[in-house]
Amino acid sequence: MEVLKNSFSGNVYLATIAGVDRVKENVFELNYFVHIVSLGKTIVIRTSTPKTSPRVDTIIDIMPGAFSAEAEIYDLFGVEFVGNRYLRRGFFVPLDVASQGTHPLRKDAQV
């Protein structure tokens, strides 16, 4: 992300991050939708993390707007964004669901 941002003189912004539970692959896929202002285009950067240890590095130091998207993915899927000290349960889901340890967008979740 940092290389991308620097390549366009900082004229990029994160539109959102979409999480996908890929059951067959046993991973969570993360799709970062990044808009490049000078090109008027949005690109998707895709990565994945194993469901057994769902962790990726935060990008809030590069793109501060990632805060809410990372918090949402953490709360709904349980993917930890290493370095984001603001993550907590109950940000996007009701506290009673969060207190059960349930991440409601996981396909195996019992809500």
PDB file of C-alpha atoms in Angstrom:
ATOM      1  CA  MET A   1       0.000   0.000   0.000  1.00  0.00           C
ATOM      2  CA  GLU A   2       2.820   2.355   0.823  1.00  0.00           C
ATOM      3  CA  VAL A   3       4.440   1.828  -2.590  1.00  0.00           C
ATOM      4  CA  LEU A   4       1.097   2.439  -4.285  1.00  0.00           C
ATOM      5  CA  LYS A   5       0.489   5.607  -2.298  1.00  0.00           C
ATOM      6  CA  ASN A   6       4.000   6.914  -2.988  1.00  0.00           C
ATOM      7  CA  SER A   7       3.746   6.079  -6.697  1.00  0.00           C
ATOM      8  CA  PHE A   8       0.814   8.458  -7.038  1.00  0.00           C
ATOM      9  CA  SER A   9       2.146  11.194  -4.724  1.00  0.00           C
ATOM     10  CA  GLY A  10      -0.355  10.260  -2.038  1.00  0.00           C
ATOM     11  CA  ASN A  11      -3.350  10.832  -4.313  1.00  0.00           C
ATOM     12  CA  VAL A  12      -4.977   7.528  -3.438  1.00  0.00           C
ATOM     13  CA  TYR A  13      -7.537   6.625  -0.842  1.00  0.00           C
ATOM     14  CA  LEU A  14      -9.056   3.471   0.533  1.00  0.00           C
ATOM     15  CA  ALA A  15     -12.724   3.164  -0.389  1.00  0.00           C
ATOM     16  CA  THR A  16     -13.323   0.028   1.701  1.00  0.00           C
ATOM     17  CA  ILE A  17     -12.095  -3.429   2.617  1.00  0.00           C
ATOM     18  CA  ALA A  18     -14.376  -6.376   1.848  1.00  0.00           C
ATOM     19  CA  GLY A  19     -13.947  -9.643   3.698  1.00  0.00           C
ATOM     20  CA  VAL A  20     -14.903 -13.021   2.231  1.00  0.00           C
ATOM     21  CA  ASP A  21     -15.007 -16.361   4.060  1.00  0.00           C
ATOM     22  CA  ARG A  22     -13.483 -18.834   1.581  1.00  0.00           C
ATOM     23  CA  VAL A  23     -14.587 -22.114   3.152  1.00  0.00           C
ATOM     24  CA  LYS A  24     -13.007 -24.495   0.618  1.00  0.00           C
ATOM     25  CA  GLU A  25      -9.639 -22.744   0.812  1.00  0.00           C
ATOM     26  CA  ASN A  26      -9.894 -22.368   4.626  1.00  0.00           C
ATOM     27  CA  VAL A  27      -8.918 -18.687   4.410  1.00  0.00           C
ATOM     28  CA  PHE A  28     -10.388 -15.246   4.821  1.00  0.00           C
ATOM     29  CA  GLU A  29      -9.930 -13.176   1.694  1.00  0.00           C
ATOM     30  CA  LEU A  30      -9.486  -9.425   2.066  1.00  0.00           C
ATOM     31  CA  ASN A  31     -10.187  -7.146  -0.879  1.00  0.00           C
ATOM     32  CA  TYR A  32      -8.844  -3.610  -0.539  1.00  0.00           C
ATOM     33  CA  PHE A  33     -10.647  -1.192  -2.882  1.00  0.00           C
ATOM     34  CA  VAL A  34      -8.228   1.673  -3.511  1.00  0.00           C
ATOM     35  CA  HIS A  35      -9.158   4.710  -5.598  1.00  0.00           C
ATOM     36  CA  ILE A  36      -6.378   6.396  -7.593  1.00  0.00           C
ATOM     37  CA  VAL A  37      -7.517   9.998  -7.936  1.00  0.00           C
ATOM     38  CA  SER A  38      -5.279  11.017 -10.857  1.00  0.00           C
ATOM     39  CA  LEU A  39      -6.487   8.068 -12.941  1.00  0.00           C
ATOM     40  CA  GLY A  40     -10.099   8.211 -11.833  1.00  0.00           C
ATOM     41  CA  LYS A  41      -9.903   4.443 -11.306  1.00  0.00           C
ATOM     42  CA  THR A  42     -10.502   2.085  -8.427  1.00  0.00           C
ATOM     43  CA  ILE A  43      -8.336  -1.010  -8.152  1.00  0.00           C
ATOM     44  CA  VAL A  44      -8.723  -4.055  -5.932  1.00  0.00           C
ATOM     45  CA  ILE A  45      -5.773  -5.461  -4.024  1.00  0.00           C
ATOM     46  CA  ARG A  46      -6.513  -8.961  -2.801  1.00  0.00           C
ATOM     47  CA  THR A  47      -4.827 -10.930  -0.042  1.00  0.00           C
ATOM     48  CA  SER A  48      -5.801 -13.782   2.247  1.00  0.00           C
ATOM     49  CA  THR A  49      -5.030 -15.087   5.705  1.00  0.00           C
ATOM     50  CA  PRO A  50      -5.522 -18.601   7.117  1.00  0.00           C
ATOM     51  CA  LYS A  51      -8.645 -19.123   9.203  1.00  0.00           C
ATOM     52  CA  THR A  52      -6.548 -20.923  11.808  1.00  0.00           C
ATOM     53  CA  SER A  53      -4.625 -17.711  12.554  1.00  0.00           C
ATOM     54  CA  PRO A  54      -6.382 -14.790  10.843  1.00  0.00           C
ATOM     55  CA  ARG A  55      -3.881 -11.928  11.074  1.00  0.00           C
ATOM     56  CA  VAL A  56      -2.659  -9.261   8.668  1.00  0.00           C
ATOM     57  CA  ASP A  57      -0.766  -6.023   9.226  1.00  0.00           C
ATOM     58  CA  THR A  58      -2.811  -2.871   9.647  1.00  0.00           C
ATOM     59  CA  ILE A  59      -2.609  -0.142   7.018  1.00  0.00           C
ATOM     60  CA  ILE A  60      -3.950   2.692   9.188  1.00  0.00           C
ATOM     61  CA  ASP A  61      -0.480   4.236   9.417  1.00  0.00           C
ATOM     62  CA  ILE A  62      -0.471   4.500   5.588  1.00  0.00           C
ATOM     63  CA  MET A  63      -4.185   5.103   5.001  1.00  0.00           C
ATOM     64  CA  PRO A  64      -5.880   6.326   8.200  1.00  0.00           C
ATOM     65  CA  GLY A  65      -9.293   5.854   6.583  1.00  0.00           C
ATOM     66  CA  ALA A  66      -8.793   2.105   6.982  1.00  0.00           C
ATOM     67  CA  PHE A  67      -9.698   2.391  10.668  1.00  0.00           C
ATOM     68  CA  SER A  68     -13.409   1.681  10.331  1.00  0.00           C
ATOM     69  CA  ALA A  69     -13.018  -1.003   7.645  1.00  0.00           C
ATOM     70  CA  GLU A  70     -10.451  -2.882   9.741  1.00  0.00           C
ATOM     71  CA  ALA A  71     -12.674  -2.596  12.818  1.00  0.00           C
ATOM     72  CA  GLU A  72     -15.623  -3.957  10.842  1.00  0.00           C
ATOM     73  CA  ILE A  73     -13.670  -6.938   9.440  1.00  0.00           C
ATOM     74  CA  TYR A  74     -12.303  -7.686  12.916  1.00  0.00           C
ATOM     75  CA  ASP A  75     -15.731  -7.628  14.522  1.00  0.00           C
ATOM     76  CA  LEU A  76     -17.574  -9.532  11.781  1.00  0.00           C
ATOM     77  CA  PHE A  77     -14.906 -12.071  10.724  1.00  0.00           C
ATOM     78  CA  GLY A  78     -12.342 -12.113  13.537  1.00  0.00           C
ATOM     79  CA  VAL A  79      -9.389 -11.084  11.382  1.00  0.00           C
ATOM     80  CA  GLU A  80      -6.844  -9.293  13.562  1.00  0.00           C
ATOM     81  CA  PHE A  81      -5.099  -6.273  12.045  1.00  0.00           C
ATOM     82  CA  VAL A  82      -1.718  -6.303  13.763  1.00  0.00           C
ATOM     83  CA  GLY A  83      -0.749  -2.827  14.908  1.00  0.00           C
ATOM     84  CA  ASN A  84      -4.297  -1.435  15.046  1.00  0.00           C
ATOM     85  CA  ARG A  85      -4.683  -0.714  18.743  1.00  0.00           C
ATOM     86  CA  TYR A  86      -8.305   0.391  18.342  1.00  0.00           C
ATOM     87  CA  LEU A  87      -9.782  -3.032  17.559  1.00  0.00           C
ATOM     88  CA  ARG A  88     -12.435  -4.244  19.962  1.00  0.00           C
ATOM     89  CA  ARG A  89     -15.486  -6.461  19.910  1.00  0.00           C
ATOM     90  CA  GLY A  90     -18.937  -4.901  19.858  1.00  0.00           C
ATOM     91  CA  PHE A  91     -17.986  -2.127  17.454  1.00  0.00           C
ATOM     92  CA  PHE A  92     -20.296  -3.330  14.648  1.00  0.00           C
ATOM     93  CA  VAL A  93     -22.177  -6.229  16.239  1.00  0.00           C
ATOM     94  CA  PRO A  94     -24.340  -6.195  19.360  1.00  0.00           C
ATOM     95  CA  LEU A  95     -22.404  -6.767  22.572  1.00  0.00           C
ATOM     96  CA  ASP A  96     -24.397  -9.907  23.393  1.00  0.00           C
ATOM     97  CA  VAL A  97     -23.232 -11.488  20.114  1.00  0.00           C
ATOM     98  CA  ALA A  98     -19.668 -10.251  20.608  1.00  0.00           C
ATOM     99  CA  SER A  99     -19.560 -11.550  24.189  1.00  0.00           C
ATOM    100  CA  GLN A 100     -20.322 -15.058  22.887  1.00  0.00           C
ATOM    101  CA  GLY A 101     -17.183 -14.901  20.744  1.00  0.00           C
ATOM    102  CA  THR A 102     -19.270 -15.126  17.581  1.00  0.00           C
ATOM    103  CA  HIS A 103     -18.130 -13.448  14.373  1.00  0.00           C
ATOM    104  CA  PRO A 104     -21.429 -13.331  12.451  1.00  0.00           C
ATOM    105  CA  LEU A 105     -20.110 -13.193   8.867  1.00  0.00           C
ATOM    106  CA  ARG A 106     -18.127 -16.400   9.225  1.00  0.00           C
ATOM    107  CA  LYS A 107     -19.979 -19.076   7.336  1.00  0.00           C
ATOM    108  CA  ASP A 108     -19.660 -21.448  10.304  1.00  0.00           C
ATOM    109  CA  ALA A 109     -21.056 -18.883  12.784  1.00  0.00           C
ATOM    110  CA  GLN A 110     -24.004 -19.882  14.931  1.00  0.00           C
ATOM    111  CA  VAL A 111     -25.883 -16.628  15.494  1.00  0.00           C
TER     112      VAL A 111
END
